[in-house]
PDB file of C-alpha atoms in Angstrom:
ATOM      1  CA  GLN A   1      -0.194   0.091  -0.360  1.00  0.00           C
ATOM      2  CA  SER A   2       1.570   3.552  -0.999  1.00  0.00           C
ATOM      3  CA  ALA A   3       1.671   6.181   1.302  1.00  0.00           C
ATOM      4  CA  LEU A   4      -0.030   9.217  -1.753  1.00  0.00           C
ATOM      5  CA  THR A   5      -2.644   7.929  -3.377  1.00  0.00           C
ATOM      6  CA  GLN A   6      -3.048   8.431  -7.602  1.00  0.00           C
ATOM      7  CA  PRO A   7      -5.776   6.777  -9.142  1.00  0.00           C
ATOM      8  CA  PRO A   8      -4.258   4.273 -11.292  1.00  0.00           C
ATOM      9  CA  SER A   9      -5.014   5.373 -14.634  1.00  0.00           C
ATOM     10  CA  ALA A  10      -5.605   9.176 -16.668  1.00  0.00           C
ATOM     11  CA  SER A  11      -6.595   9.721 -20.491  1.00  0.00           C
ATOM     12  CA  GLY A  12      -6.667  12.648 -23.382  1.00  0.00           C
ATOM     13  CA  SER A  13      -6.722  13.502 -27.092  1.00  0.00           C
ATOM     14  CA  PRO A  14      -3.994  15.686 -28.110  1.00  0.00           C
ATOM     15  CA  GLY A  15      -4.093  18.360 -27.127  1.00  0.00           C
ATOM     16  CA  GLN A  16      -6.467  18.733 -24.306  1.00  0.00           C
ATOM     17  CA  SER A  17      -5.393  18.792 -20.839  1.00  0.00           C
ATOM     18  CA  VAL A  18      -5.543  16.427 -17.911  1.00  0.00           C
ATOM     19  CA  THR A  19      -5.034  16.560 -14.273  1.00  0.00           C
ATOM     20  CA  ILE A  20      -4.098  13.766 -12.060  1.00  0.00           C
ATOM     21  CA  SER A  21      -4.116  13.761  -8.598  1.00  0.00           C
ATOM     22  CA  CYS A  22      -2.080  12.651  -5.500  1.00  0.00           C
ATOM     23  CA  THR A  23      -3.714  13.077  -2.204  1.00  0.00           C
ATOM     24  CA  GLY A  24      -1.735  11.841   1.659  1.00  0.00           C
ATOM     25  CA  THR A  25      -1.831  13.504   5.088  1.00  0.00           C
ATOM     26  CA  SER A  26      -0.501  16.198   7.037  1.00  0.00           C
ATOM     27  CA  SER A  27       2.430  14.697   7.588  1.00  0.00           C
ATOM     28  CA  ASP A  28       3.416  14.594   4.371  1.00  0.00           C
ATOM     29  CA  VAL A  29       1.806  16.392   1.020  1.00  0.00           C
ATOM     30  CA  GLY A  30      -0.154  18.856   4.138  1.00  0.00           C
ATOM     31  CA  GLY A  31       2.107  19.991   6.077  1.00  0.00           C
ATOM     32  CA  TYR A  32       5.063  20.459   2.958  1.00  0.00           C
ATOM     33  CA  ASN A  33       5.717  22.420   0.163  1.00  0.00           C
ATOM     34  CA  TYR A  34       7.869  19.923  -0.480  1.00  0.00           C
ATOM     35  CA  VAL A  35       5.317  17.627  -3.305  1.00  0.00           C
ATOM     36  CA  SER A  36       7.666  16.204  -6.604  1.00  0.00           C
ATOM     37  CA  TRP A  37       6.276  15.267  -9.692  1.00  0.00           C
ATOM     38  CA  TYR A  38       8.410  12.257 -12.401  1.00  0.00           C
ATOM     39  CA  GLN A  39       7.987  11.043 -15.654  1.00  0.00           C
ATOM     40  CA  GLN A  40       8.271   7.438 -17.078  1.00  0.00           C
ATOM     41  CA  HIS A  41       8.563   5.835 -19.446  1.00  0.00           C
ATOM     42  CA  PRO A  42       8.688   1.100 -20.292  1.00  0.00           C
ATOM     43  CA  GLY A  43      12.175   0.248 -19.215  1.00  0.00           C
ATOM     44  CA  LYS A  44      13.824   3.531 -17.996  1.00  0.00           C
ATOM     45  CA  ALA A  45      14.597   5.072 -14.719  1.00  0.00           C
ATOM     46  CA  PRO A  46      12.127   8.305 -13.646  1.00  0.00           C
ATOM     47  CA  LYS A  47      12.504  11.868 -14.329  1.00  0.00           C
ATOM     48  CA  LEU A  48      12.127  14.668 -12.438  1.00  0.00           C
ATOM     49  CA  MET A  49       8.765  17.497 -13.701  1.00  0.00           C
ATOM     50  CA  ILE A  50       7.858  19.654 -10.620  1.00  0.00           C
ATOM     51  CA  TYR A  51       9.324  20.281  -7.139  1.00  0.00           C
ATOM     52  CA  GLU A  52       8.533  22.050  -4.389  1.00  0.00           C
ATOM     53  CA  VAL A  53       4.974  21.848  -5.578  1.00  0.00           C
ATOM     54  CA  SER A  54       4.942  23.526  -8.580  1.00  0.00           C
ATOM     55  CA  LYS A  55       8.185  24.680  -9.852  1.00  0.00           C
ATOM     56  CA  ARG A  56      10.281  23.148 -13.317  1.00  0.00           C
ATOM     57  CA  PRO A  57      13.495  22.065 -13.621  1.00  0.00           C
ATOM     58  CA  SER A  58      15.298  23.797 -16.619  1.00  0.00           C
ATOM     59  CA  GLY A  59      13.913  21.498 -19.946  1.00  0.00           C
ATOM     60  CA  VAL A  60      10.262  20.675 -18.755  1.00  0.00           C
ATOM     61  CA  PRO A  61       8.169  22.262 -21.400  1.00  0.00           C
ATOM     62  CA  ASP A  62       5.656  24.479 -19.144  1.00  0.00           C
ATOM     63  CA  ARG A  63       3.092  22.693 -20.581  1.00  0.00           C
ATOM     64  CA  PHE A  64       3.566  20.682 -17.204  1.00  0.00           C
ATOM     65  CA  SER A  65       2.569  22.717 -13.473  1.00  0.00           C
ATOM     66  CA  GLY A  66       1.876  22.070 -10.545  1.00  0.00           C
ATOM     67  CA  SER A  67      -0.826  22.728  -7.295  1.00  0.00           C
ATOM     68  CA  LYS A  68      -2.317  21.895  -4.149  1.00  0.00           C
ATOM     69  CA  SER A  69      -4.194  22.304  -1.745  1.00  0.00           C
ATOM     70  CA  GLY A  70      -4.800  21.064   2.020  1.00  0.00           C
ATOM     71  CA  ASN A  71      -3.745  17.379   1.540  1.00  0.00           C
ATOM     72  CA  THR A  72      -3.743  17.162  -1.867  1.00  0.00           C
ATOM     73  CA  ALA A  73      -1.099  17.857  -4.999  1.00  0.00           C
ATOM     74  CA  SER A  74      -2.335  18.152  -7.897  1.00  0.00           C
ATOM     75  CA  LEU A  75      -0.365  17.747 -11.992  1.00  0.00           C
ATOM     76  CA  THR A  76      -1.843  19.390 -14.779  1.00  0.00           C
ATOM     77  CA  VAL A  77      -1.443  18.228 -18.645  1.00  0.00           C
ATOM     78  CA  SER A  78      -1.488  20.595 -21.326  1.00  0.00           C
ATOM     79  CA  GLY A  79      -1.163  20.340 -24.784  1.00  0.00           C
ATOM     80  CA  LEU A  80      -0.874  16.568 -24.762  1.00  0.00           C
ATOM     81  CA  GLN A  81       0.920  14.948 -26.860  1.00  0.00           C
ATOM     82  CA  ALA A  82       2.178  11.926 -27.912  1.00  0.00           C
ATOM     83  CA  GLU A  83       4.584  12.077 -26.177  1.00  0.00           C
ATOM     84  CA  ASP A  84       3.373  12.658 -22.409  1.00  0.00           C
ATOM     85  CA  GLU A  85       2.162   8.860 -22.960  1.00  0.00           C
ATOM     86  CA  ALA A  86       3.521   7.892 -19.989  1.00  0.00           C
ATOM     87  CA  ASP A  87       3.751   6.796 -16.607  1.00  0.00           C
ATOM     88  CA  TYR A  88       3.907   9.423 -13.593  1.00  0.00           C
ATOM     89  CA  TYR A  89       4.200   9.588  -9.750  1.00  0.00           C
ATOM     90  CA  CYS A  90       3.659  12.134  -7.115  1.00  0.00           C
ATOM     91  CA  SER A  91       6.167  12.231  -3.987  1.00  0.00           C
ATOM     92  CA  SER A  92       6.634  13.862  -0.967  1.00  0.00           C
ATOM     93  CA  TYR A  93       9.183  14.923   1.983  1.00  0.00           C
ATOM     94  CA  ALA A  94       7.812  13.411   5.296  1.00  0.00           C
ATOM     95  CA  GLY A  95       9.922  14.569   7.397  1.00  0.00           C
ATOM     96  CA  SER A  96      13.495  13.713   9.345  1.00  0.00           C
ATOM     97  CA  ASN A  97      12.212  12.116  11.564  1.00  0.00           C
ATOM     98  CA  ASN A  98      10.010   9.799   9.362  1.00  0.00           C
ATOM     99  CA  LEU A  99       9.487   8.662   6.320  1.00  0.00           C
ATOM    100  CA  HIS A 100      11.828  10.864   4.768  1.00  0.00           C
ATOM    101  CA  VAL A 101      10.024   9.920   0.876  1.00  0.00           C
ATOM    102  CA  VAL A 102       6.821   8.544   0.419  1.00  0.00           C
ATOM    103  CA  PHE A 103       5.721   7.871  -3.222  1.00  0.00           C
ATOM    104  CA  GLY A 104       2.470   7.593  -4.827  1.00  0.00           C
ATOM    105  CA  GLY A 105       1.332   4.152  -6.601  1.00  0.00           C
ATOM    106  CA  GLY A 106       2.194   5.484 -10.681  1.00  0.00           C
ATOM    107  CA  THR A 107      -0.176   6.832 -12.753  1.00  0.00           C
ATOM    108  CA  LYS A 108      -1.087   5.411 -16.204  1.00  0.00           C
ATOM    109  CA  LEU A 109      -1.269   8.609 -18.931  1.00  0.00           C
ATOM    110  CA  THR A 110      -2.653   7.447 -21.450  1.00  0.00           C
ATOM    111  CA  VAL A 111      -2.879   9.179 -24.592  1.00  0.00           C
ATOM    112  CA  LEU A 112      -6.335   8.741 -27.104  1.00  0.00           C
TER     113      LEU A 112
ATOM    114  CA  GLN B   1      25.766  18.292 -14.824  1.00  0.00           C
ATOM    115  CA  VAL B   2      25.324  14.857 -11.986  1.00  0.00           C
ATOM    116  CA  GLN B   3      25.547  11.224 -13.217  1.00  0.00           C
ATOM    117  CA  LEU B   4      25.370   8.190 -11.072  1.00  0.00           C
ATOM    118  CA  GLN B   5      26.162   4.341 -12.673  1.00  0.00           C
ATOM    119  CA  GLU B   6      24.524   1.581 -11.082  1.00  0.00           C
ATOM    120  CA  SER B   7      26.658  -2.519 -10.160  1.00  0.00           C
ATOM    121  CA  GLY B   8      26.271  -4.682  -8.986  1.00  0.00           C
ATOM    122  CA  PRO B   9      24.678  -8.587  -8.777  1.00  0.00           C
ATOM    123  CA  GLY B  10      22.170  -9.644 -11.131  1.00  0.00           C
ATOM    124  CA  LEU B  11      21.080 -12.657  -8.771  1.00  0.00           C
ATOM    125  CA  VAL B  12      21.173 -13.174  -5.463  1.00  0.00           C
ATOM    126  CA  LYS B  13      20.279 -16.401  -3.712  1.00  0.00           C
ATOM    127  CA  PRO B  14      17.060 -16.663  -0.490  1.00  0.00           C
ATOM    128  CA  SER B  15      18.798 -15.358   2.644  1.00  0.00           C
ATOM    129  CA  GLU B  16      21.375 -13.764   1.214  1.00  0.00           C
ATOM    130  CA  THR B  17      22.307 -10.487   0.857  1.00  0.00           C
ATOM    131  CA  LEU B  18      22.459  -7.736  -1.395  1.00  0.00           C
ATOM    132  CA  SER B  19      24.821  -5.396  -2.574  1.00  0.00           C
ATOM    133  CA  LEU B  20      24.877  -2.636  -4.764  1.00  0.00           C
ATOM    134  CA  THR B  21      27.101   0.557  -5.176  1.00  0.00           C
ATOM    135  CA  CYS B  22      26.099   3.994  -6.800  1.00  0.00           C
ATOM    136  CA  ALA B  23      29.290   5.739  -8.494  1.00  0.00           C
ATOM    137  CA  VAL B  24      29.122   9.088  -8.770  1.00  0.00           C
ATOM    138  CA  SER B  25      30.449  11.024 -11.076  1.00  0.00           C
ATOM    139  CA  GLY B  26      30.302  15.296 -12.332  1.00  0.00           C
ATOM    140  CA  TYR B  27      29.533  15.668  -8.991  1.00  0.00           C
ATOM    141  CA  SER B  28      31.276  15.375  -5.559  1.00  0.00           C
ATOM    142  CA  ILE B  29      29.338  13.601  -3.287  1.00  0.00           C
ATOM    143  CA  SER B  30      30.373  15.795   0.335  1.00  0.00           C
ATOM    144  CA  SER B  31      28.827  18.408  -2.361  1.00  0.00           C
ATOM    145  CA  GLY B  32      24.928  19.169  -1.183  1.00  0.00           C
ATOM    146  CA  TYR B  33      23.219  15.791  -2.495  1.00  0.00           C
ATOM    147  CA  TYR B  34      21.562  13.442  -0.018  1.00  0.00           C
ATOM    148  CA  TRP B  35      22.039  10.368  -2.481  1.00  0.00           C
ATOM    149  CA  GLY B  36      20.154   7.784  -2.266  1.00  0.00           C
ATOM    150  CA  TRP B  37      18.052   4.456  -3.486  1.00  0.00           C
ATOM    151  CA  ILE B  38      14.982   3.286  -4.900  1.00  0.00           C
ATOM    152  CA  ARG B  39      13.736   0.235  -5.885  1.00  0.00           C
ATOM    153  CA  GLN B  40      10.449  -0.733  -8.645  1.00  0.00           C
ATOM    154  CA  PRO B  41       9.311  -4.901  -8.801  1.00  0.00           C
ATOM    155  CA  PRO B  42       8.586  -5.587 -11.641  1.00  0.00           C
ATOM    156  CA  GLY B  43       5.110  -3.192 -12.687  1.00  0.00           C
ATOM    157  CA  LYS B  44       5.045  -1.002  -9.511  1.00  0.00           C
ATOM    158  CA  GLY B  45       5.636   1.812  -8.398  1.00  0.00           C
ATOM    159  CA  LEU B  46       8.307   3.277  -6.644  1.00  0.00           C
ATOM    160  CA  GLU B  47       9.272   2.448  -3.670  1.00  0.00           C
ATOM    161  CA  TRP B  48      12.089   4.925  -1.087  1.00  0.00           C
ATOM    162  CA  ILE B  49      14.999   2.332   0.274  1.00  0.00           C
ATOM    163  CA  GLY B  50      17.133   5.068   2.337  1.00  0.00           C
ATOM    164  CA  SER B  51      19.248   8.245   2.353  1.00  0.00           C
ATOM    165  CA  ILE B  52      22.373   9.072   2.859  1.00  0.00           C
ATOM    166  CA  TYR B  53      24.471  12.242   3.617  1.00  0.00           C
ATOM    167  CA  HIS B  54      28.214  12.189   3.399  1.00  0.00           C
ATOM    168  CA  SER B  55      28.874  13.260   6.787  1.00  0.00           C
ATOM    169  CA  GLY B  56      27.340   9.340   7.351  1.00  0.00           C
ATOM    170  CA  SER B  57      23.707  10.715   8.752  1.00  0.00           C
ATOM    171  CA  THR B  58      21.193   8.283   7.498  1.00  0.00           C
ATOM    172  CA  TYR B  59      17.887   7.824   6.862  1.00  0.00           C
ATOM    173  CA  TYR B  60      15.365   4.791   6.251  1.00  0.00           C
ATOM    174  CA  ASN B  61      12.389   3.303   5.171  1.00  0.00           C
ATOM    175  CA  PRO B  62      10.502   1.912   9.010  1.00  0.00           C
ATOM    176  CA  SER B  63       9.446  -1.585   7.190  1.00  0.00           C
ATOM    177  CA  LEU B  64      12.881  -1.836   5.520  1.00  0.00           C
ATOM    178  CA  LYS B  65      15.342  -0.497   8.535  1.00  0.00           C
ATOM    179  CA  SER B  66      15.406  -3.635  10.133  1.00  0.00           C
ATOM    180  CA  ARG B  67      17.969  -4.567   6.468  1.00  0.00           C
ATOM    181  CA  VAL B  68      19.078  -1.902   5.408  1.00  0.00           C
ATOM    182  CA  THR B  69      22.811  -1.003   5.388  1.00  0.00           C
ATOM    183  CA  ILE B  70      23.496   2.412   3.535  1.00  0.00           C
ATOM    184  CA  SER B  71      26.828   3.884   4.048  1.00  0.00           C
ATOM    185  CA  VAL B  72      28.822   5.899   1.925  1.00  0.00           C
ATOM    186  CA  ASP B  73      32.938   6.339   0.954  1.00  0.00           C
ATOM    187  CA  THR B  74      33.084   9.850  -0.069  1.00  0.00           C
ATOM    188  CA  SER B  75      36.969   9.386  -1.325  1.00  0.00           C
ATOM    189  CA  LYS B  76      36.084   7.035  -4.059  1.00  0.00           C
ATOM    190  CA  ASN B  77      32.942   9.232  -4.826  1.00  0.00           C
ATOM    191  CA  GLN B  78      30.154   6.617  -4.316  1.00  0.00           C
ATOM    192  CA  PHE B  79      27.687   5.136  -1.841  1.00  0.00           C
ATOM    193  CA  SER B  80      26.253   1.562  -1.911  1.00  0.00           C
ATOM    194  CA  LEU B  81      23.295  -0.304  -0.307  1.00  0.00           C
ATOM    195  CA  LYS B  82      23.391  -3.479   1.489  1.00  0.00           C
ATOM    196  CA  LEU B  83      19.918  -5.660   2.096  1.00  0.00           C
ATOM    197  CA  SER B  84      19.485  -8.713   4.140  1.00  0.00           C
ATOM    198  CA  SER B  85      17.908 -11.991   4.124  1.00  0.00           C
ATOM    199  CA  VAL B  86      16.639 -10.537   1.100  1.00  0.00           C
ATOM    200  CA  THR B  87      13.103 -12.169  -0.269  1.00  0.00           C
ATOM    201  CA  ALA B  88      12.353 -13.084  -4.492  1.00  0.00           C
ATOM    202  CA  ALA B  89       9.869 -10.141  -2.887  1.00  0.00           C
ATOM    203  CA  ASP B  90      12.912  -8.008  -3.145  1.00  0.00           C
ATOM    204  CA  THR B  91      13.495  -8.290  -7.088  1.00  0.00           C
ATOM    205  CA  ALA B  92      13.010  -4.913  -8.270  1.00  0.00           C
ATOM    206  CA  VAL B  93      14.409  -3.062 -10.312  1.00  0.00           C
ATOM    207  CA  TYR B  94      17.315  -0.756  -8.022  1.00  0.00           C
ATOM    208  CA  TYR B  95      18.025   3.090  -8.832  1.00  0.00           C
ATOM    209  CA  CYS B  96      20.275   5.216  -6.988  1.00  0.00           C
ATOM    210  CA  ALA B  97      19.548   8.688  -7.035  1.00  0.00           C
ATOM    211  CA  SER B  98      20.714  12.193  -5.475  1.00  0.00           C
ATOM    212  CA  LEU B  99      18.095  14.077  -3.211  1.00  0.00           C
ATOM    213  CA  ARG B 100      18.041  17.588  -3.124  1.00  0.00           C
ATOM    214  CA  VAL B 101      18.390  18.324   1.049  1.00  0.00           C
ATOM    215  CA  THR B 102      15.616  20.452   2.505  1.00  0.00           C
ATOM    216  CA  THR B 103      13.257  19.157  -0.965  1.00  0.00           C
ATOM    217  CA  SER B 104      14.009  15.094  -0.923  1.00  0.00           C
ATOM    218  CA  SER B 105      13.375  15.406  -4.953  1.00  0.00           C
ATOM    219  CA  ILE B 106      15.365  13.428  -6.494  1.00  0.00           C
ATOM    220  CA  ASP B 107      17.212  15.742  -9.468  1.00  0.00           C
ATOM    221  CA  TYR B 108      18.953  12.982 -10.900  1.00  0.00           C
ATOM    222  CA  TRP B 109      18.199   8.970 -11.472  1.00  0.00           C
ATOM    223  CA  GLY B 110      20.760   6.584 -11.939  1.00  0.00           C
ATOM    224  CA  GLN B 111      18.954   3.706 -15.425  1.00  0.00           C
ATOM    225  CA  GLY B 112      18.629   1.788 -12.937  1.00  0.00           C
ATOM    226  CA  THR B 113      19.756  -2.520 -11.964  1.00  0.00           C
ATOM    227  CA  LEU B 114      17.531  -5.538 -11.911  1.00  0.00           C
ATOM    228  CA  VAL B 115      18.383  -7.724  -9.093  1.00  0.00           C
ATOM    229  CA  THR B 116      16.555 -11.062  -8.849  1.00  0.00           C
ATOM    230  CA  VAL B 117      16.144 -12.719  -6.097  1.00  0.00           C
ATOM    231  CA  SER B 118      16.039 -16.569  -6.597  1.00  0.00           C
ATOM    232  CA  SER B 119      17.595 -19.570  -5.915  1.00  0.00           C
TER     233      SER B 119
END
């Protein structure tokens, strides 16, 4: 059982927007603005897409955006493209006295 | 650019100890990251195993803490994972990674190495 809850799947047509949720608790997502999102294509290592809730690393398209409300964080992919089809994982810092890093179970994004 | 490369046996027998090393290049391991291990069983999600700072401070996943040891060798710019008493449930792709100290976001990942536990 994953510490953070994500929907197992999400889908959208090219050009559309899709939002993936990530629900935790006040001990992780709700307690810190340290939520990250990772994209993983089959057979590849995950890639950081969003950090500190809404910041994008250099090179990540601005079609990817993040937000948070309470204990739930969200990743929005706008203007869906075929190459966005992948698994997406959220993670959160959970405090130095507890689980340092917690992951969500992952969401398979399908571009229809 | 930080580069990480895992190495170690791809097959481990049940009840034995899994040992992996992560070589870091392009960055001094004594600088400002935590260094960690994450695993992914086939077809499943990511699980954080533990992290270490160059000073030797460690954080372990409570569910694995009794079996995990992570160590760092600053002279070789590498860090290592030992997981004892392995079972088939420990079969996974093991990734080494760099984690930001304040936020635990994972900036850089190794390519991953599949470790199979089987007799």
